[in-house]
Amino acid sequence: MNTSAEPSGAATGDVRLREVVVRYGERLILDRVSLDVRPGEFVCLLGPSGCGKTTTLRAIAGLVAVTSGEIVVNGRRANDIPPHQRGTSMVFQDLALFPHMTVAENIAFGLTLRHMDKSAIADKVSAMVELLRLGGLEDRFPKQLSGGQQQRVALARSLVVDPAVILLDEPFASLDRKLREEMRHEIRALQRKVRITALFVTHDQEEALTMADTVVVMNHGRLEQVGSPTEVYETPASRFVLSFVGYSNFLRAAEISADRTSCRVAGQPITVRSTPLLGEGGATALAIRPERVRIAGSETELSLPNRLPATVRDARYEGATISYDVALADGQTVMARVQLRDDDRDARGQGTERFRPGQTVVIAWGARDACFTG
Amino acid sequence: MTDMAAAAPRGRLVPLLPALICTAVFIAALSSLLVDSLVSGGTWSLQHYRRFVSDPVYFAYLLRSIRVGVFTTIGAIVVGYAMAYWMAHGSALVRRTLLLLTIFQFFTVTITKVYAILLVLGNNGLINRALIALGLRDTPLPLVNNELGVVIGLIAASLPFAVLPIFSTMMGMRMSLIEAAATLGANRMIVFRRIILPLSMPGVVAGAVLVFLYSLGGLITPALIGGGFVDLIASFSYEQALLLSNPGFAAAGAVVTLSAAFLMVLGLELVHRRLRREP
């Protein structure tokens, strides 16, 4: 009697977590995590290492026992369903290709457990080989493949069993930057094509922002924010999200008004559009993203309300952008990142810094560009 | 200049010196064994070999040795595999305890171990007293003075050689392989049969070779547990060389056994390579 495979009932592709808690002994790994994933949604779990994002994924796959709370996969309560019957497939960080099987055998593995006849298996495998451009590699063993090829075999092996939900645990960890970017687009296009629910774990915020429909930011086993990439980046829900997703300047602010619409930074008056305070306690700092900070040689070039005199400390050429570290009158440093414009390039077409270290400049930002944090 | 260039490679050979000396001694011993076996009555001759192969009394030593060796190997691998699996997939406490017990074997002298085994297997031993006390048997079960007893004794003695290599291949296996198979729909049985078992075969083969060669050289264990009824090739060589002053004949027996063992190990390795197909 073969008890494996074939999740019973319709595979709807939804995933719901209700107050999920995972403990290892005394250690609290997941702290009341609740999350709703719609069928076909691409969700990125983003957070620093040890934040519980991988544990969340493994709990959904059934590889980690849940201490309390409920996990629903494909419309069924999944807490007590063993991993091989959950109908979720997983792509592992180390890919976990079976070293003693060829590419074709690796891909066919899940199908051979599903009582299919040989020709049907062969058809599905070759369709998958074609979808992931693995033609000609069917008889190779994993260690004879490049990193990108191994990556695609792992994807093919997980997708071929038609899971309603695919779980990806930092699958690009071992790839170089260029290949990572290619694989991002490839996975996203593939996921739309086969209309599958995907949960993708990453610690790379750029990866999360470019790939996800919904970004879930996690820290210390808790969800910090769930939202679209724009929401998470533009309106962070917590100080942690603000500092983890993208870089922020945190400026010391004085004389903060009770309604949080004005303050002084380095002695200069600043107006702020009132926003919810991020963080515990009272407001002490003003947070602002480097790309929101404008920089000019004189005040007249800037029409924004919040203007501060500053001195350039350092300029870094970054290809498409230049980052300036400037010091305010009270000594604190602000980073400003500006796009390189045509007139920034010299006669030989090379990018040059408009401002040099030591030069006096003015920086400015709009009332909506900054927010108060604790 | 030239001195320095010459000194460098010579310097690198120094750490190899002990190994080179051991190898030289080993080769010298084997060669003299071969020479001894080929000399009879002062001239080159195959007389010793003819006698060993044609006399059923002597040839039986070889057959018995191989038979006992094969059964011991099978037994030790089955028991050792289960132990190694338990160690690799059990809790840290289970792993540490079993590993300690396995290695503890090496702390005891063979004679002591054999007596301990006799205390368990003997006619008046633990097992038989239990069986009789429970009324399951009237007379003791013959567990000593026969091949079964010798095989059990050799399994007990050679178990670490089976457990350790299998355990080490299992520890080298990534957990994610097992988890990946599970998420693809494999239950525990299938995970074992299609992932763990094939990937632990190198350890099984290494363990099998070690146990087989160990049991083939057994002298004290077969002599004491077999009670003189199950003498193996080592007893033959011992008697011929040391008791009957017939080193040439003893050497011929040893060379035949060595060749047979070599062929069997080679065969095992070839089958293993066939099965694994990996590049």
XYZ file of C-alpha atoms in Angstrom:
653
model
C 0.000 0.000 0.000
C 1.451 3.281 -1.080
C 0.275 6.098 1.129
C 2.296 8.841 -0.480
C 1.534 11.829 -2.662
C -1.644 13.129 -4.215
C -3.205 15.680 -1.920
C -6.882 14.922 -1.698
C -9.489 17.503 -2.641
C -9.189 20.521 -4.867
C -5.880 22.345 -4.738
C -7.005 25.937 -4.408
C -3.601 27.462 -3.812
C -4.455 29.534 -0.772
C -2.318 29.622 2.356
C -3.543 30.957 5.688
C -1.630 31.228 8.935
C -3.583 31.935 12.129
C -1.611 32.977 15.208
C 1.135 30.479 14.393
C 3.660 29.962 17.158
C 6.795 27.829 16.807
C 9.065 27.141 19.744
C 12.284 25.143 19.907
C 12.509 24.372 23.587
C 12.650 27.748 25.291
C 13.324 29.697 22.137
C 10.406 31.438 20.486
C 10.978 31.259 16.736
C 7.588 32.374 15.417
C 5.469 34.670 17.552
C 1.763 34.610 16.592
C 2.240 34.929 12.858
C -0.973 35.486 10.894
C -0.928 35.784 7.141
C -3.346 35.359 4.256
C -1.991 34.442 0.860
C -4.379 34.554 -2.082
C -4.220 31.920 -4.811
C -1.711 32.955 -7.482
C -0.088 35.603 -5.287
C 3.689 36.033 -5.167
C 4.683 36.746 -1.587
C 8.214 37.579 -0.451
C 9.143 36.984 3.167
C 11.854 39.531 3.872
C 13.969 39.912 6.976
C 17.408 39.532 8.497
C 18.772 36.065 9.220
C 17.148 34.491 12.253
C 13.934 36.502 11.841
C 11.819 33.387 11.325
C 11.181 33.685 7.594
C 12.593 30.258 6.751
C 10.793 28.707 9.717
C 7.524 30.183 8.412
C 8.161 28.498 5.067
C 9.104 25.187 6.677
C 6.015 25.290 8.874
C 3.861 25.689 5.768
C 5.707 22.768 4.109
C 5.206 20.641 7.206
C 8.922 20.325 7.959
C 8.564 22.132 11.275
C 5.969 21.310 13.900
C 3.742 24.179 14.923
C 3.496 24.750 18.688
C 0.130 26.466 18.476
C -2.026 28.205 15.899
C -3.377 26.957 12.622
C -2.001 26.512 9.132
C -4.427 26.136 6.262
C -3.119 25.047 2.869
C -5.398 24.564 -0.121
C -8.437 25.134 2.049
C -7.552 22.307 4.445
C -6.232 22.566 7.966
C -2.683 21.301 7.439
C -1.239 21.173 10.962
C -1.347 17.387 11.150
C -0.816 16.568 7.485
C 2.698 15.175 6.866
C 4.849 17.058 4.325
C 4.396 14.422 1.630
C 0.631 14.958 1.588
C 0.435 18.740 1.862
C 0.555 19.576 -1.824
C 3.270 22.178 -1.360
C 6.609 21.843 -3.061
C 9.717 23.478 -1.871
C 12.915 24.717 -3.494
C 15.682 24.580 -0.922
C 18.482 27.014 -0.321
C 21.062 24.354 -1.233
C 18.672 23.159 -3.978
C 18.857 19.580 -2.607
C 19.168 17.940 -6.014
C 19.525 14.176 -5.646
C 23.192 13.599 -6.517
C 22.659 9.968 -7.555
C 19.979 10.775 -10.098
C 20.197 12.367 -13.541
C 18.418 15.609 -14.387
C 15.502 13.678 -15.889
C 15.295 11.363 -12.874
C 15.410 14.305 -10.489
C 12.551 16.001 -12.307
C 10.556 12.766 -12.545
C 10.992 11.887 -8.863
C 7.719 13.363 -7.625
C 5.786 11.959 -10.562
C 7.013 8.400 -9.998
C 5.300 8.529 -6.593
C 1.951 9.406 -8.110
C 0.950 6.172 -9.849
C 1.353 7.595 -13.325
C 2.287 5.436 -16.279
C 5.755 5.776 -17.733
C 4.763 7.566 -20.926
C 2.754 10.194 -19.044
C 5.738 10.805 -16.782
C 8.067 11.107 -19.774
C 5.699 13.623 -21.399
C 5.482 15.807 -18.308
C 9.236 15.676 -17.772
C 10.003 16.703 -21.338
C 7.459 19.524 -21.163
C 9.187 20.761 -18.011
C 12.632 20.360 -19.604
C 11.441 22.570 -22.434
C 9.799 25.156 -20.158
C 13.021 25.578 -18.202
C 15.356 25.301 -21.196
C 17.131 22.186 -19.949
C 17.115 20.384 -23.302
C 20.174 18.193 -23.869
C 20.990 18.010 -20.167
C 18.515 15.243 -19.267
C 21.173 12.568 -18.726
C 23.631 14.709 -16.823
C 24.123 14.435 -13.102
C 23.631 17.529 -10.912
C 27.326 18.079 -10.320
C 27.903 18.291 -14.073
C 25.666 21.363 -14.293
C 26.336 25.064 -13.795
C 24.747 26.915 -10.880
C 21.989 28.384 -13.044
C 21.206 25.003 -14.592
C 21.018 23.342 -11.169
C 18.687 26.123 -10.129
C 16.370 25.414 -13.035
C 16.411 21.662 -12.376
C 15.339 22.323 -8.780
C 12.509 24.517 -10.048
C 11.471 21.943 -12.642
C 11.436 19.180 -10.046
C 9.151 21.241 -7.818
C 6.855 22.507 -10.558
C 6.355 19.226 -12.414
C 4.124 17.797 -9.678
C 1.648 20.664 -10.262
C 1.710 21.963 -6.716
C -0.845 24.630 -5.861
C 1.767 26.313 -3.694
C 5.503 26.562 -4.244
C 7.840 27.549 -1.435
C 11.240 28.992 -2.304
C 13.868 29.315 0.419
C 16.523 31.767 -0.780
C 17.045 29.705 -3.914
C 19.430 32.223 -5.451
C 21.813 32.269 -2.503
C 24.604 30.554 -4.401
C 24.271 32.442 -7.674
C 26.300 35.450 -8.761
C 24.606 38.812 -9.054
C 23.918 38.817 -12.774
C 22.453 35.310 -12.731
C 20.327 36.234 -9.715
C 18.766 39.092 -11.616
C 18.046 36.865 -14.595
C 16.528 34.187 -12.376
C 14.297 36.784 -10.680
C 12.627 37.621 -13.958
C 12.546 34.004 -15.004
C 10.844 32.817 -11.829
C 8.357 35.650 -11.861
C 7.423 35.034 -15.514
C 7.159 31.306 -14.862
C 4.982 31.811 -11.801
C 2.564 33.973 -13.795
C 2.532 31.439 -16.621
C 1.687 28.413 -14.470
C -0.520 30.506 -12.108
C 0.830 29.125 -8.912
C 0.932 30.596 -5.413
C 4.519 31.342 -4.449
C 6.138 32.155 -1.125
C 9.696 33.329 -1.540
C 12.119 33.806 1.324
C 14.911 36.334 0.925
C 17.060 38.682 2.966
C 17.704 40.825 -0.106
C 15.324 43.788 -0.098
C 15.920 44.533 -3.765
C 14.894 40.973 -4.621
C 11.735 41.302 -2.519
C 10.749 44.696 -3.936
C 11.238 43.694 -7.576
C 9.589 40.272 -7.413
C 6.735 40.404 -4.949
C 3.053 41.216 -5.218
C 3.153 41.371 -1.448
C 6.172 41.880 0.768
C 6.077 40.475 4.297
C 8.744 42.059 6.472
C 9.690 39.928 9.474
C 11.816 40.532 12.538
C 12.265 38.495 15.725
C 9.635 35.964 14.677
C 6.968 38.610 14.135
C 5.425 40.243 11.097
C 6.467 43.881 10.968
C 4.522 44.811 7.870
C 2.540 43.178 5.096
C 2.019 45.258 2.006
C 2.838 45.937 -1.615
C 6.469 46.805 -2.398
C 5.502 50.490 -2.722
C 3.683 50.506 0.615
C 6.564 48.850 2.392
C 9.117 51.218 0.908
C 7.146 54.476 0.902
C 5.085 54.078 4.061
C 6.978 51.755 6.380
C 4.872 50.610 9.312
C 7.688 50.465 11.827
C 11.097 51.846 12.484
C 12.513 48.396 11.733
C 10.923 48.302 8.274
C 12.150 51.806 7.579
C 15.739 50.889 8.407
C 15.722 47.367 6.917
C 14.070 48.138 3.584
C 16.315 50.655 1.892
C 18.708 53.033 3.614
C 17.544 55.951 5.727
C 19.192 58.963 7.265
C 18.160 59.422 10.877
C 18.594 63.100 11.807
C 18.584 64.416 15.381
C 15.537 66.677 15.708
C 14.799 69.305 18.368
C 11.703 71.336 19.291
C 9.369 68.796 17.777
C 5.824 70.196 17.788
C 3.123 68.186 19.536
C 1.238 67.559 16.273
C 4.493 66.475 14.666
C 4.425 69.021 11.851
C 7.568 70.975 12.633
C 10.942 70.742 14.313
C 14.467 72.047 14.116
C 17.399 70.186 12.613
C 20.837 71.714 13.046
C 19.098 74.899 14.197
C 17.013 75.314 11.046
C 13.197 75.123 11.012
C 11.775 72.078 9.273
C 8.166 71.389 8.292
C 6.884 67.841 8.139
C 3.581 66.506 6.889
C 2.202 64.740 9.939
C 2.564 60.982 9.771
C 2.166 58.209 12.335
C 5.164 58.005 14.610
C 7.383 54.994 13.978
C 8.810 53.356 17.037
C 8.278 53.422 20.771
C 8.391 56.452 23.048
C 8.478 60.036 21.868
C 9.743 61.305 18.556
C 13.463 62.024 18.611
C 14.645 61.689 15.032
C 13.628 62.586 11.543
C 14.052 59.811 8.963
C 14.651 60.543 5.322
C 15.740 58.411 2.372
C 18.935 59.492 0.572
C 17.211 59.730 -2.807
C 14.716 62.244 -1.341
C 17.470 64.637 -0.356
C 18.168 67.270 -3.023
C 21.509 68.994 -3.222
C 22.483 72.249 -4.904
C 25.262 74.776 -4.999
C 23.085 77.663 -3.743
C 19.672 78.217 -2.120
C 18.191 79.775 -5.214
C 18.386 76.534 -7.142
C 16.027 74.812 -4.709
C 12.332 75.539 -4.256
C 11.678 73.007 -1.474
C 10.686 74.283 1.977
C 13.271 72.541 4.141
C 16.700 73.883 3.313
C 19.897 73.386 5.256
C 23.430 74.584 4.572
C 25.980 71.778 4.505
C 29.541 70.891 3.575
C 30.402 67.998 1.263
C 32.503 65.370 3.025
C 32.608 62.590 0.448
C 31.313 61.832 -3.035
C 30.916 58.273 -4.374
C 30.374 57.499 -8.025
C 27.951 54.548 -8.354
C 27.321 54.322 -12.090
C 23.781 55.563 -12.473
C 23.898 57.623 -9.288
C 26.283 59.588 -7.123
C 26.078 59.528 -3.335
C 27.232 62.508 -1.292
C 27.907 62.505 2.413
C 27.374 66.036 3.646
C 27.862 67.485 7.123
C 25.287 69.831 8.623
C 26.144 72.859 10.759
C 25.942 70.762 13.958
C 28.238 68.109 12.564
C 25.763 65.304 11.819
C 26.063 63.626 8.449
C 23.368 63.210 5.815
C 23.588 61.008 2.747
C 22.092 62.293 -0.498
C 21.827 60.183 -3.622
C 21.331 61.920 -6.952
C 20.802 60.622 -10.463
C 23.615 61.308 -12.863
C 22.510 63.769 -15.530
C 23.912 64.368 -18.987
C 25.557 67.619 -17.962
C 27.331 65.786 -15.146
C 29.488 64.042 -17.687
C 32.651 65.616 -18.938
C 33.861 65.905 -22.536
C 35.012 62.285 -22.628
C 31.565 61.132 -21.485
C 32.771 60.235 -18.024
C 30.678 60.924 -14.957
C 32.077 63.546 -12.672
C 30.909 64.777 -9.312
C 29.169 68.130 -9.400
C 30.292 68.830 -5.856
C 33.661 68.148 -4.360
C 34.654 67.410 -0.784
C 34.989 70.662 1.157
C 32.531 72.536 -1.026
C 29.625 74.397 0.628
C 26.207 73.289 -0.614
C 22.525 73.427 0.313
C 20.431 70.327 0.877
C 16.645 70.277 0.887
C 13.624 68.021 1.004
C 9.845 68.262 0.803
C 7.446 68.124 3.749
C 6.244 64.671 2.653
C 9.727 63.193 2.294
C 10.533 62.761 5.976
C 8.837 61.251 9.002
C 9.436 61.180 12.740
C 10.735 58.090 14.493
C 11.309 57.133 18.100
C 70.820 27.991 -5.729
C 70.799 24.373 -6.867
C 71.116 23.184 -3.285
C 68.008 25.039 -2.312
C 66.071 23.734 -5.264
C 67.057 20.190 -4.394
C 66.367 20.634 -0.695
C 62.780 21.716 -1.147
C 61.337 18.463 -2.543
C 63.479 16.395 -0.188
C 62.076 18.405 2.720
C 58.585 17.632 1.565
C 59.290 13.884 1.686
C 60.149 13.928 5.387
C 56.538 13.696 6.643
C 56.056 10.710 4.344
C 58.962 8.828 5.885
C 57.025 6.776 8.473
C 54.511 5.745 5.818
C 57.316 4.783 3.435
C 59.000 2.653 6.101
C 55.721 0.891 6.954
C 55.015 0.236 3.284
C 58.520 -1.112 2.741
C 58.209 -3.510 5.685
C 54.787 -4.621 4.507
C 55.991 -5.270 0.959
C 59.034 -7.148 2.244
C 56.832 -9.357 4.433
C 54.409 -10.088 1.616
C 57.231 -10.878 -0.818
C 58.912 -13.260 1.600
C 55.526 -14.919 2.152
C 55.189 -15.381 -1.597
C 58.726 -16.681 -1.921
C 58.235 -19.119 0.982
C 55.078 -20.497 -0.600
C 56.893 -21.138 -3.872
C 59.850 -23.014 -2.402
C 59.638 -26.661 -1.530
C 62.541 -29.037 -0.770
C 65.035 -26.287 -1.585
C 63.779 -25.610 -5.134
C 61.070 -23.552 -6.811
C 57.862 -25.559 -6.826
C 54.075 -25.297 -6.770
C 53.943 -28.318 -4.458
C 52.462 -26.359 -1.498
C 49.680 -24.957 -3.626
C 48.880 -28.372 -5.172
C 48.627 -29.876 -1.720
C 46.436 -27.052 -0.307
C 43.986 -27.101 -3.201
C 43.762 -30.866 -3.676
C 43.407 -31.977 -0.057
C 39.768 -31.440 1.040
C 40.856 -31.196 4.684
C 42.984 -28.139 3.987
C 40.803 -26.599 1.327
C 37.900 -26.753 3.794
C 39.704 -24.117 5.914
C 39.446 -21.701 3.009
C 35.811 -22.480 2.195
C 34.823 -22.252 5.857
C 36.660 -18.959 6.232
C 34.908 -17.442 3.249
C 31.503 -18.773 4.339
C 31.930 -17.440 7.876
C 33.275 -14.179 6.430
C 30.283 -13.710 4.137
C 27.730 -14.434 6.877
C 29.581 -12.213 9.337
C 29.671 -9.414 6.783
C 25.964 -9.684 6.019
C 25.092 -9.805 9.717
C 27.390 -6.954 10.721
C 26.147 -4.749 7.865
C 22.475 -5.347 8.709
C 22.955 -4.709 12.428
C 25.501 -1.942 11.814
C 23.259 -0.202 9.281
C 20.377 -0.099 11.725
C 22.670 1.270 14.405
C 24.214 3.846 12.096
C 20.747 4.959 10.943
C 19.609 5.314 14.522
C 22.735 7.267 15.383
C 22.500 9.588 12.385
C 18.780 10.295 12.675
C 18.274 10.026 16.416
C 18.625 12.675 19.086
C 22.026 14.005 20.119
C 21.830 11.851 23.252
C 21.193 8.662 21.249
C 24.016 9.571 18.879
C 26.536 10.232 21.617
C 25.604 7.128 23.603
C 25.779 4.757 20.643
C 28.969 6.304 19.336
C 30.575 5.920 22.741
C 29.452 2.298 22.993
C 30.758 1.588 19.500
C 34.152 3.077 20.176
C 34.259 1.503 23.639
C 34.673 -1.837 21.835
C 38.214 -0.832 20.969
C 39.102 -0.349 24.622
C 38.694 -4.024 25.467
C 41.118 -6.829 24.689
C 39.858 -9.457 22.236
C 40.112 -12.256 24.801
C 37.934 -10.351 27.260
C 35.391 -9.622 24.580
C 35.265 -13.275 23.546
C 34.711 -14.405 27.133
C 31.971 -11.851 27.503
C 30.336 -13.270 24.392
C 30.734 -16.812 25.760
C 29.012 -15.718 28.946
C 26.035 -14.717 26.843
C 25.997 -17.479 24.210
C 27.380 -20.491 26.132
C 25.390 -23.581 27.151
C 25.251 -22.119 30.629
C 25.125 -18.562 29.313
C 22.623 -15.771 29.669
C 20.488 -16.679 26.673
C 20.238 -20.371 27.408
C 19.519 -19.899 31.092
C 16.775 -17.462 30.178
C 15.295 -19.828 27.604
C 15.296 -22.743 30.054
C 14.009 -20.627 32.936
C 11.153 -19.429 30.740
C 10.410 -23.030 29.819
C 10.938 -22.360 26.135
C 13.553 -25.126 25.872
C 14.588 -28.193 27.842
C 18.129 -28.413 26.551
C 20.467 -25.507 25.798
C 20.342 -24.037 22.295
C 23.699 -24.826 20.630
C 25.084 -21.305 20.199
C 28.754 -22.119 20.748
C 31.176 -24.677 19.324
C 29.582 -24.175 15.894
C 29.692 -21.769 12.960
C 26.641 -19.863 14.157
C 28.385 -18.980 17.403
C 31.566 -17.962 15.589
C 29.584 -15.750 13.207
C 27.735 -14.113 16.111
C 31.032 -13.576 17.921
C 32.691 -12.096 14.843
C 29.693 -9.835 14.197
C 29.926 -8.501 17.735
C 33.664 -7.975 17.406
C 33.577 -6.359 13.961
C 30.482 -4.199 14.418
C 32.396 -0.896 14.763
C 33.975 -1.475 11.344
C 30.476 -1.631 9.860
C 28.882 1.138 11.935
C 31.505 3.855 11.591
C 31.789 4.135 7.792
C 28.005 3.889 7.326
C 27.428 6.451 10.066
C 29.909 8.800 8.462
C 28.247 8.654 5.008
C 24.875 9.234 6.654
C 26.159 12.249 8.551
C 27.538 13.617 5.292
C 24.090 13.413 3.714
C 22.296 16.750 3.655
C 18.986 16.800 5.545
C 17.537 18.888 2.750
C 17.691 15.870 0.393
C 15.354 13.967 2.696
C 13.123 16.989 3.158
C 13.024 17.643 -0.575
C 11.925 14.059 -1.217
C 9.235 14.428 1.457
C 7.819 17.632 0.004
C 7.698 15.920 -3.402
C 5.442 13.237 -1.954
C 7.762 10.537 -0.606
C 6.800 8.836 2.655
C 9.473 7.582 5.046
C 9.760 4.195 3.372
C 10.305 5.722 -0.062
C 12.726 8.306 1.301
C 14.739 5.470 2.791
C 14.664 3.243 -0.272
C 15.317 5.894 -2.918
C 17.432 8.500 -1.140
C 19.086 7.316 2.066
C 19.921 3.745 1.028
C 21.522 4.511 -2.344
C 23.439 7.474 -0.950
C 24.800 5.451 1.966
C 26.084 2.639 -0.285
C 29.699 3.877 -0.274
C 29.690 3.479 3.500
C 28.091 0.052 3.233
C 30.742 -1.117 0.772
C 33.579 0.271 2.878
C 32.106 -1.346 5.982
C 31.577 -4.665 4.212
C 35.183 -4.786 3.016
C 36.520 -3.995 6.488
C 34.306 -6.558 8.249
C 35.006 -9.268 5.668
C 38.767 -8.833 5.865
C 38.627 -8.612 9.651
C 36.650 -11.844 9.987
C 38.916 -13.629 7.513
C 41.876 -12.979 9.790
C 40.025 -14.093 12.941
C 42.063 -16.480 15.118
C 41.092 -16.117 18.768
C 37.351 -15.596 18.283
C 36.789 -18.732 16.127
C 39.154 -20.796 18.270
C 37.428 -19.970 21.565
C 33.792 -19.687 20.504
C 34.129 -22.449 17.915
C 35.808 -24.665 20.486
C 38.139 -26.090 17.863
C 35.267 -27.128 15.593
C 35.278 -24.005 13.456
C 38.941 -23.352 12.701
C 39.477 -20.752 10.018
C 42.392 -20.084 7.714
C 44.291 -18.195 10.414
C 44.285 -21.327 12.598
C 45.624 -23.323 9.658
C 48.488 -20.895 9.086
C 49.202 -20.739 12.789
C 49.380 -24.541 13.124
C 51.409 -25.099 9.967
C 53.900 -22.293 10.519
C 54.398 -22.334 14.266
C 53.385 -25.800 15.496
C 54.309 -28.017 12.543
C 57.274 -25.973 11.265
C 55.860 -25.902 7.771
C 56.049 -22.192 6.843
C 55.959 -22.817 3.079
C 52.645 -24.620 3.292
C 51.255 -21.982 5.678
C 52.344 -19.283 3.242
C 50.636 -21.020 0.298
C 47.368 -21.134 2.268
C 47.737 -17.468 3.117
C 48.437 -16.464 -0.471
C 45.405 -18.399 -1.760
C 43.199 -16.773 0.890
C 44.615 -13.341 0.137
C 43.903 -13.805 -3.574
C 40.374 -15.055 -2.900
C 39.717 -12.103 -0.591
C 41.130 -9.683 -3.151
C 38.875 -11.092 -5.866
C 35.798 -10.854 -3.637
C 36.511 -7.257 -2.634
C 37.170 -6.387 -6.269
C 33.865 -7.998 -7.264
C 32.000 -6.034 -4.603
C 33.584 -2.800 -5.756
C 32.692 -3.503 -9.402
C 29.058 -4.228 -8.519
C 28.959 -1.070 -6.447
C 30.316 1.047 -9.297
C 27.798 -0.458 -11.667
C 24.957 0.404 -9.321
C 25.999 3.918 -8.663
C 26.516 5.171 -12.238
C 27.533 8.551 -10.898
C 30.262 10.252 -12.878
